[in-house]
mmCIF file of C-alpha atoms and ligand atoms in Angstrom:
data_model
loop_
_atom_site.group_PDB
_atom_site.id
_atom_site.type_symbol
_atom_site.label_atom_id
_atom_site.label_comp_id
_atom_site.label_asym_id
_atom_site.label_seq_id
_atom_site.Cartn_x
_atom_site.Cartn_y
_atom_site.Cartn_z
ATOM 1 C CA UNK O 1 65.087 59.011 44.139
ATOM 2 C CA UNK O 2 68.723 58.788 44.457
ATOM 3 C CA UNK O 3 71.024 61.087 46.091
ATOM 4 C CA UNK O 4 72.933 63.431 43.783
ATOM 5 C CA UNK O 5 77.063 63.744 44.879
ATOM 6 C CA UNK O 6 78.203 66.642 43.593
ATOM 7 C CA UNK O 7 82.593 66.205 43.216
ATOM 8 C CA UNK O 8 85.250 67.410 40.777
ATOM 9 C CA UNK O 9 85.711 64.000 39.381
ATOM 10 C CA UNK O 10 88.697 61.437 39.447
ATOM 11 C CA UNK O 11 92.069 61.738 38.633
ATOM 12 C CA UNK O 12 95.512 59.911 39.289
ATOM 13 C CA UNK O 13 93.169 56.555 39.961
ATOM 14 C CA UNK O 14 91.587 58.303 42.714
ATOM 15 C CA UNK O 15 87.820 58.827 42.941
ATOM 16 C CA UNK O 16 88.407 62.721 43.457
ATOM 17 C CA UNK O 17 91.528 64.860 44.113
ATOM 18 C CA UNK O 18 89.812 66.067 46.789
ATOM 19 C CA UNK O 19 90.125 64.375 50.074
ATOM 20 C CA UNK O 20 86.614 65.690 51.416
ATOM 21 C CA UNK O 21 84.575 64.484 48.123
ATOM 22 C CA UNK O 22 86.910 60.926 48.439
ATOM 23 C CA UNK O 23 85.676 60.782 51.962
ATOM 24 C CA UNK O 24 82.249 60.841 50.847
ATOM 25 C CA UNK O 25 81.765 59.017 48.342
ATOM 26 C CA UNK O 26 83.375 56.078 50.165
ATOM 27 C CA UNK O 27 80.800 56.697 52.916
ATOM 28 C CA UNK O 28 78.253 56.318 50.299
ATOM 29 C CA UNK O 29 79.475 52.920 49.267
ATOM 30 C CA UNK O 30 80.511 51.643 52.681
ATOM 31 C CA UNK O 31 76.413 52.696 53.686
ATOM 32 C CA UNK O 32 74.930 51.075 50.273
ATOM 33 C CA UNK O 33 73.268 54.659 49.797
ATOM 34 C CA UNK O 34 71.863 54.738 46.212
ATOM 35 C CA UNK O 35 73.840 57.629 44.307
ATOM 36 C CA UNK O 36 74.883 59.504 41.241
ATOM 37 C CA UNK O 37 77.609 61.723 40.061
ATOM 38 C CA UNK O 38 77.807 64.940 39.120
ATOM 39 C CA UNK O 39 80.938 66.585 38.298
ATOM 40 C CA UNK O 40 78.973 69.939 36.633
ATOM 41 C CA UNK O 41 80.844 73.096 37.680
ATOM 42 C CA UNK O 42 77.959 75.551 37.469
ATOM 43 C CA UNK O 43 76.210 74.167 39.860
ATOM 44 C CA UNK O 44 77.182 75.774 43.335
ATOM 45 C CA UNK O 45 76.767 74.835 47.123
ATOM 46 C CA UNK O 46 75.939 78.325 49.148
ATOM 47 C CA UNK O 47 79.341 77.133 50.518
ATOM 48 C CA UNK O 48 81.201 77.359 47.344
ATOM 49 C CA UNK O 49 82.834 73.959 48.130
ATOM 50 C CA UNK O 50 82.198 70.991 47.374
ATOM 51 C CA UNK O 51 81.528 67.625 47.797
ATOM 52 C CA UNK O 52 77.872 68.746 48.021
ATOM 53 C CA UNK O 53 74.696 66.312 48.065
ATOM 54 C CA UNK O 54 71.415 66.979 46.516
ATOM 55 C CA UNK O 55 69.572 64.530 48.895
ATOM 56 C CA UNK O 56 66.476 62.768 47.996
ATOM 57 C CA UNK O 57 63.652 65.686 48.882
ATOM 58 C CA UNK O 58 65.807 68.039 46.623
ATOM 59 C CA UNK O 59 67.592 69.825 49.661
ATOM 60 C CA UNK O 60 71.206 70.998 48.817
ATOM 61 C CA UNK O 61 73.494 69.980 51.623
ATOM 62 C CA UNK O 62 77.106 70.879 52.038
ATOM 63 C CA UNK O 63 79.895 69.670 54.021
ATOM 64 C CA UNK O 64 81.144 66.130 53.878
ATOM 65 C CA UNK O 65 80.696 65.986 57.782
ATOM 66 C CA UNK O 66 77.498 67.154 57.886
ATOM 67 C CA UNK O 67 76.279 65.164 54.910
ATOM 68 C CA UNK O 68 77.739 61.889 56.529
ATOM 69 C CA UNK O 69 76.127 62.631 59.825
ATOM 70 C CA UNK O 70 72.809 63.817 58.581
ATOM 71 C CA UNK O 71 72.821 59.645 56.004
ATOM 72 C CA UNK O 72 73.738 58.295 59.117
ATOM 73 C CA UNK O 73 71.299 59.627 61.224
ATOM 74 C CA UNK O 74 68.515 59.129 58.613
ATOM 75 C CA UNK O 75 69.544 55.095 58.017
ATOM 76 C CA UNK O 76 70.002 54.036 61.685
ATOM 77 C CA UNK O 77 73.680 54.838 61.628
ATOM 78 C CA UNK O 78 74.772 51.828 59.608
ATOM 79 C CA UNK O 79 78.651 53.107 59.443
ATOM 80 C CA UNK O 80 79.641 54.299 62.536
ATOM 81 C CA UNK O 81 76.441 53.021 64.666
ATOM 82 C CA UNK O 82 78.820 50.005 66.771
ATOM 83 C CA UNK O 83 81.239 52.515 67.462
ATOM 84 C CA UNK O 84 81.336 53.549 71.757
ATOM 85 C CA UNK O 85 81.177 57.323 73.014
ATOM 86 C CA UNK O 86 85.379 56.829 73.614
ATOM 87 C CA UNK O 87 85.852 55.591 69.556
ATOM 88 C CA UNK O 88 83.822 58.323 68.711
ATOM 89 C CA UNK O 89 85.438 61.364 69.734
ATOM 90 C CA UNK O 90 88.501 59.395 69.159
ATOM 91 C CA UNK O 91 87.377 59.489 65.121
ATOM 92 C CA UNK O 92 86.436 62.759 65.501
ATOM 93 C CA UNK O 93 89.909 64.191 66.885
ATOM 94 C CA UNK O 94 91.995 62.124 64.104
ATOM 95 C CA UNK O 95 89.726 63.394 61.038
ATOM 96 C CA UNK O 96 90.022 66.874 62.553
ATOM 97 C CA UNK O 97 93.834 66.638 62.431
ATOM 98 C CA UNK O 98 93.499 65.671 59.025
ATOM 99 C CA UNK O 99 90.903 67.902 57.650
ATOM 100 C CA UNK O 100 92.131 71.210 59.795
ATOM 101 C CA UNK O 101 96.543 70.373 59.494
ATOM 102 C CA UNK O 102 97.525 67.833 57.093
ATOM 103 C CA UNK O 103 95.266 68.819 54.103
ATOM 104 C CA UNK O 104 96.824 72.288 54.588
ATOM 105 C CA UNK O 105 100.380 70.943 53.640
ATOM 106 C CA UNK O 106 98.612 68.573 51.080
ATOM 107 C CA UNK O 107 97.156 71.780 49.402
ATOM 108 C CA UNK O 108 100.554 73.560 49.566
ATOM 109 C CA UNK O 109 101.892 70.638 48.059
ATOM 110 C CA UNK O 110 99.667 71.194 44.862
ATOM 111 C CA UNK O 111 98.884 74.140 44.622
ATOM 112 C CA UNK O 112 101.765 76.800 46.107
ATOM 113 C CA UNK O 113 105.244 73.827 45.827
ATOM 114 C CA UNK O 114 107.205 74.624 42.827
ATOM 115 C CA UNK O 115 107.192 71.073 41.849
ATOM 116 C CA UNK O 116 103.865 70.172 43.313
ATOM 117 C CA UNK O 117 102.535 72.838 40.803
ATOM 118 C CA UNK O 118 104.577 71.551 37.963
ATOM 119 C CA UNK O 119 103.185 68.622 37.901
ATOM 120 C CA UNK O 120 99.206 69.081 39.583
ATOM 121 C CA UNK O 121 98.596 71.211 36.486
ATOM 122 C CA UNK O 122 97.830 69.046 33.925
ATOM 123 C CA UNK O 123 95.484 66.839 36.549
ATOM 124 C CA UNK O 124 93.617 70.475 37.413
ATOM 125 C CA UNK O 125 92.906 71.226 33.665
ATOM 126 C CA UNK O 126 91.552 68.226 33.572
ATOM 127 C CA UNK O 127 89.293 68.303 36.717
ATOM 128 C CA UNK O 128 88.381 72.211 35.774
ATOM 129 C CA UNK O 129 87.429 71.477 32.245
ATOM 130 C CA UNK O 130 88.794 74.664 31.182
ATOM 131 C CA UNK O 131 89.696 76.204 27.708
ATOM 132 C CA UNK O 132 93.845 76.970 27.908
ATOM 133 C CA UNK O 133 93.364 80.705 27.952
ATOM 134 C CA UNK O 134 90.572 80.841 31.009
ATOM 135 C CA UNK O 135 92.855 78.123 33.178
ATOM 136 C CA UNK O 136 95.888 80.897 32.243
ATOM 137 C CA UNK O 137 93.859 83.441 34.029
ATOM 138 C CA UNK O 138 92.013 81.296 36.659
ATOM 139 C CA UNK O 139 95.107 79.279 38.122
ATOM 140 C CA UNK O 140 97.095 82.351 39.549
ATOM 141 C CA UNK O 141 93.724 83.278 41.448
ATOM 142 C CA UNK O 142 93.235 79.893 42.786
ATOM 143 C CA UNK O 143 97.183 80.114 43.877
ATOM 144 C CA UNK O 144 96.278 83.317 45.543
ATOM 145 C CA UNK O 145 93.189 82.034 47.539
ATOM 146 C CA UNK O 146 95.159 78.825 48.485
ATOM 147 C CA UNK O 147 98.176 81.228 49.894
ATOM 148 C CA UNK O 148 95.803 83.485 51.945
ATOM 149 C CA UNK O 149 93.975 80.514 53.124
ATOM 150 C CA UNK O 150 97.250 79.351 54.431
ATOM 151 C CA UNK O 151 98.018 82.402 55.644
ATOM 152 C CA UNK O 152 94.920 82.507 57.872
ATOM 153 C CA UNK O 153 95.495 79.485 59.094
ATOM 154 C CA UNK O 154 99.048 80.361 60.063
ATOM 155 C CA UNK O 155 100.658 77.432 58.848
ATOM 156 C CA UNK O 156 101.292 78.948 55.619
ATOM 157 C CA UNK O 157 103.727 81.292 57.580
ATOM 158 C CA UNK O 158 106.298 78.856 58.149
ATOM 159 C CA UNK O 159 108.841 77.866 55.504
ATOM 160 C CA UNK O 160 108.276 74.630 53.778
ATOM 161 C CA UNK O 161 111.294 72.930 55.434
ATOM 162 C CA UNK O 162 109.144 73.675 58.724
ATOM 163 C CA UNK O 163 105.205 72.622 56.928
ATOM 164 C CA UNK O 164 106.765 69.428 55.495
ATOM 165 C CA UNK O 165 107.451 68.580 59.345
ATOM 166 C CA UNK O 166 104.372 69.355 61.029
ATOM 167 C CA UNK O 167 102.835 67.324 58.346
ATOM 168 C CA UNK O 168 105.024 64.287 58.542
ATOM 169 C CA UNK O 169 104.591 64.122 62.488
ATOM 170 C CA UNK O 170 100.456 63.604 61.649
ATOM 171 C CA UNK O 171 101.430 60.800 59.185
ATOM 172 C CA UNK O 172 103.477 59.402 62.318
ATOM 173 C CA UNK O 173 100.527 59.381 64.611
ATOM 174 C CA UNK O 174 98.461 57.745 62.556
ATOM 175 C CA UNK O 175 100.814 55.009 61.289
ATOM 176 C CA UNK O 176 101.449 54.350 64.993
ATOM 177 C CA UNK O 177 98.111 54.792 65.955
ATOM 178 C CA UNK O 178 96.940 52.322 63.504
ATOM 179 C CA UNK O 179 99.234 49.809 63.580
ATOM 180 C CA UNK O 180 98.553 46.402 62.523
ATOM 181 C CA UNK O 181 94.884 46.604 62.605
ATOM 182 C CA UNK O 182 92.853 46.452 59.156
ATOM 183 C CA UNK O 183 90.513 48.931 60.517
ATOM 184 C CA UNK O 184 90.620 51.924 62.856
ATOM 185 C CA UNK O 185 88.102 50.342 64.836
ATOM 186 C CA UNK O 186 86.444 46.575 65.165
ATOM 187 C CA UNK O 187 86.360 44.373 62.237
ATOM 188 C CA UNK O 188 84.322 46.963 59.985
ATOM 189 C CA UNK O 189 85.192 49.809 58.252
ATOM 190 C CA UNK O 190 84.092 53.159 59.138
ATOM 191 C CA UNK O 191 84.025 56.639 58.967
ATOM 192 C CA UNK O 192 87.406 57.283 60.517
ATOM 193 C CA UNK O 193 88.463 54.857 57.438
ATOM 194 C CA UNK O 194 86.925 56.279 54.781
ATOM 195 C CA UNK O 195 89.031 59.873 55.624
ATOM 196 C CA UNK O 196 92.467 57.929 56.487
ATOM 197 C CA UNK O 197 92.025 55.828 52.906
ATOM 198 C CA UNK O 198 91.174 59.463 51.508
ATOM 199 C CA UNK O 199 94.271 61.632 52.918
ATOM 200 C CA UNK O 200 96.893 58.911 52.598
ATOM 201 C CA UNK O 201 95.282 57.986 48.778
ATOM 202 C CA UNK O 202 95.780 61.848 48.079
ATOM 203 C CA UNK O 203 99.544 61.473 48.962
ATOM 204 C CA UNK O 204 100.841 58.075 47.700
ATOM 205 C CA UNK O 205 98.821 58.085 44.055
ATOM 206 C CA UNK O 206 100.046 61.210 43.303
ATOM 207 C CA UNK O 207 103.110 60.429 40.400
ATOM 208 C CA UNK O 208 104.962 62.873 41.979
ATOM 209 C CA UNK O 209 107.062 63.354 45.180
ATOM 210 C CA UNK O 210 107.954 65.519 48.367
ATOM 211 C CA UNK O 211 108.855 65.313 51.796
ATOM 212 C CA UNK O 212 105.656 64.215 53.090
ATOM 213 C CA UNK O 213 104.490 61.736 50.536
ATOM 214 C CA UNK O 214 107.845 60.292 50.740
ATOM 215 C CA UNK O 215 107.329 59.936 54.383
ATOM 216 C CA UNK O 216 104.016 58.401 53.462
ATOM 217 C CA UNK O 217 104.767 56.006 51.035
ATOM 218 C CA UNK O 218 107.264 54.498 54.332
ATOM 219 C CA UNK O 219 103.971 53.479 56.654
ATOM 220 C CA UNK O 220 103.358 50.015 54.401
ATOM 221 C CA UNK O 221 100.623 49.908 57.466
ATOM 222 C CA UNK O 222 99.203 53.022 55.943
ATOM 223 C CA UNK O 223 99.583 52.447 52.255
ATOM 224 C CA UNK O 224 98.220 48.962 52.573
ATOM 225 C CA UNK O 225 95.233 50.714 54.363
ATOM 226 C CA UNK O 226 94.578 52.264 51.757
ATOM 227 C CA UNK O 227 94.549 49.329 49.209
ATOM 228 C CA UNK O 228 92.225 47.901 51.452
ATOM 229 C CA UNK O 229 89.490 50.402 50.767
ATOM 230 C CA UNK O 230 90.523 50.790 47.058
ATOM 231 C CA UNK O 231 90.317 46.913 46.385
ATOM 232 C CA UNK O 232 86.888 46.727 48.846
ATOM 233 C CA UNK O 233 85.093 49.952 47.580
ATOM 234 C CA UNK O 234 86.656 51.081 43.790
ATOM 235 C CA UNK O 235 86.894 48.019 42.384
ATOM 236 C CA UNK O 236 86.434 49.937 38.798
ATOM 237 C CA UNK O 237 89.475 51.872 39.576
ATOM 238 C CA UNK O 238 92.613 51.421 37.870
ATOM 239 C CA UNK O 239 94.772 52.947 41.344
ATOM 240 C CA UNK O 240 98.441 53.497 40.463
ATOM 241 C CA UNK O 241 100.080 50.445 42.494
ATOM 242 C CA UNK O 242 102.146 52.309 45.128
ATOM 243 C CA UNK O 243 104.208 48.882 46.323
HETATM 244 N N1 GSH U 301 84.641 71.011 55.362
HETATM 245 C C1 GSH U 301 84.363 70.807 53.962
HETATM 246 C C2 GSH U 301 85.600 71.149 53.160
HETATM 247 C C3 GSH U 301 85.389 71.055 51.655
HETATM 248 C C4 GSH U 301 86.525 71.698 50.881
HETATM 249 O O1 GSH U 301 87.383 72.387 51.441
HETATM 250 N N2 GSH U 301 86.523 71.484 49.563
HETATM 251 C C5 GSH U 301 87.509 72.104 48.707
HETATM 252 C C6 GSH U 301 88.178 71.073 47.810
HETATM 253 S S1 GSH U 301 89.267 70.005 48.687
HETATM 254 C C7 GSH U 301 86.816 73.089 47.794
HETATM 255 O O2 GSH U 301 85.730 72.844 47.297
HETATM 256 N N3 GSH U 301 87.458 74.214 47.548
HETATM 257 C C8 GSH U 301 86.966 75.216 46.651
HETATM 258 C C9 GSH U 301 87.099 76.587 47.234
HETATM 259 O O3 GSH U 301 87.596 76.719 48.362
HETATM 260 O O4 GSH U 301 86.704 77.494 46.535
HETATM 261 C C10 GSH U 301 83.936 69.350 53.755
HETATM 262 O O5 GSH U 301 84.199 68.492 54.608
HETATM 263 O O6 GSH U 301 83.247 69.067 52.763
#
């Protein structure tokens, strides 16, 4: 039986808006694991987030991380198996600084920027499949979570003159660490690819701009990155040329 991937569903030529569900679904395709799609909102993770897998024994597991470790444990680690104890935690530290600092100035970008908001709306009616009246009511709570989540973080605390920066100085190191190479590490792709094709995807498909996907759109080493994984793994996507 194949895997279930539970996601929100793709928008602005992306495979998800979400950088977690992106992540994993590129894992899927990068590991040949047999999968399908659902985007049905009423089905929940005890996490409330998703991407969420229902694997092949009917277990409901949550967590991109976890999901991708627990595939590539159970397949001989096809992905990241080549990869020494050094690359490792060297993967590890870079999709931490994504997933725990720049997606926090990604999701103020959408959700909390004037502009950003202006313009995510129409794509988050679409992913939330809601009648007008219920998104009326539903976005302001989402804004609310997002700013507390922020908040709690403590990033949300400084202005977004100040977020915009610590933002752009991750882009930096991982233009610079990346630099000419195709991949982050070897001749393959791996995990540490699927999340930097995810993040920078998020920020230079969007048809919108700011500070930081500005900034972006400037590491060609980056952006091309991404095309790489687009033209290799989504070949059914129509992705917004960002040249
Ligand atoms: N650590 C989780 C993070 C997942 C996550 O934050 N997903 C967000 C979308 S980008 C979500 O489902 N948010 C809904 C909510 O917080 O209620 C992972 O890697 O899967």
């Amino acid at each position: 039986m194949a895997i279930t991937l539970f996601k929100f569903g793709p928008v602005m030529g992306l495979p998800d808006p979400s950088p977690f569900c992106f992540r994993l679904e590129t894992y899927l395709r990068m590991a040949k694991v047999d999968y399908t799609v659902s985007t049905d909102r009423r089905k929940k993770a005890p996490t409330g987030k998703r991407p969420f897998i229902v694997d092949e024994d009917g277990k409901l597991v949550a967590d991109s991380g976890l999901i991708i470790a627990q595939l590539e444990a159970k397949s001989g680690h096809p992905v990241d198996g080549k990869l020494t104890l050094v690359e490792r935690a060297e993967s590890l530290a870079f999709q931490r600084l994504m997933d725990e600092h720049l997606y926090w100035v990604m999701a103020y970008g959408r959700w909390l920027d004037p502009d950003g908001v202006r313009h995510f709306t129409p794509y988050l009616k679409q992913i939330l499949g809601v009648p007008g009246p219920a998104f009326a009511l539903l976005k302001p709570i989402a804004q609310r979570t997002v700013r507390k989540q922020l908040s709690g973080h403590g990033i949300g605390r400084h202005n977004a003159a100040v977020m915009w920066e610590l933002a752009i100085a991750d882009v930096r190191a991982l233009s610079h660490w990346l630099g000419q190479r195709d991949w982050g590490f070897g001749d393959q792709p791996t995990v540490f690819d699927a999340s930097l094709a995810a993040y920078v995807g998020e920020l230079v498909a969007q048809p919108w701009g700011n500070p930081l996907v500005t900034e972006t759109r400037k590491h060609r080493n980056l952006v091309n990155h991404f095309e790489r994984i687009m033209t290799r793994y989504y070949p059914e996507l129509d992705t917004i040329k960002t040249a």
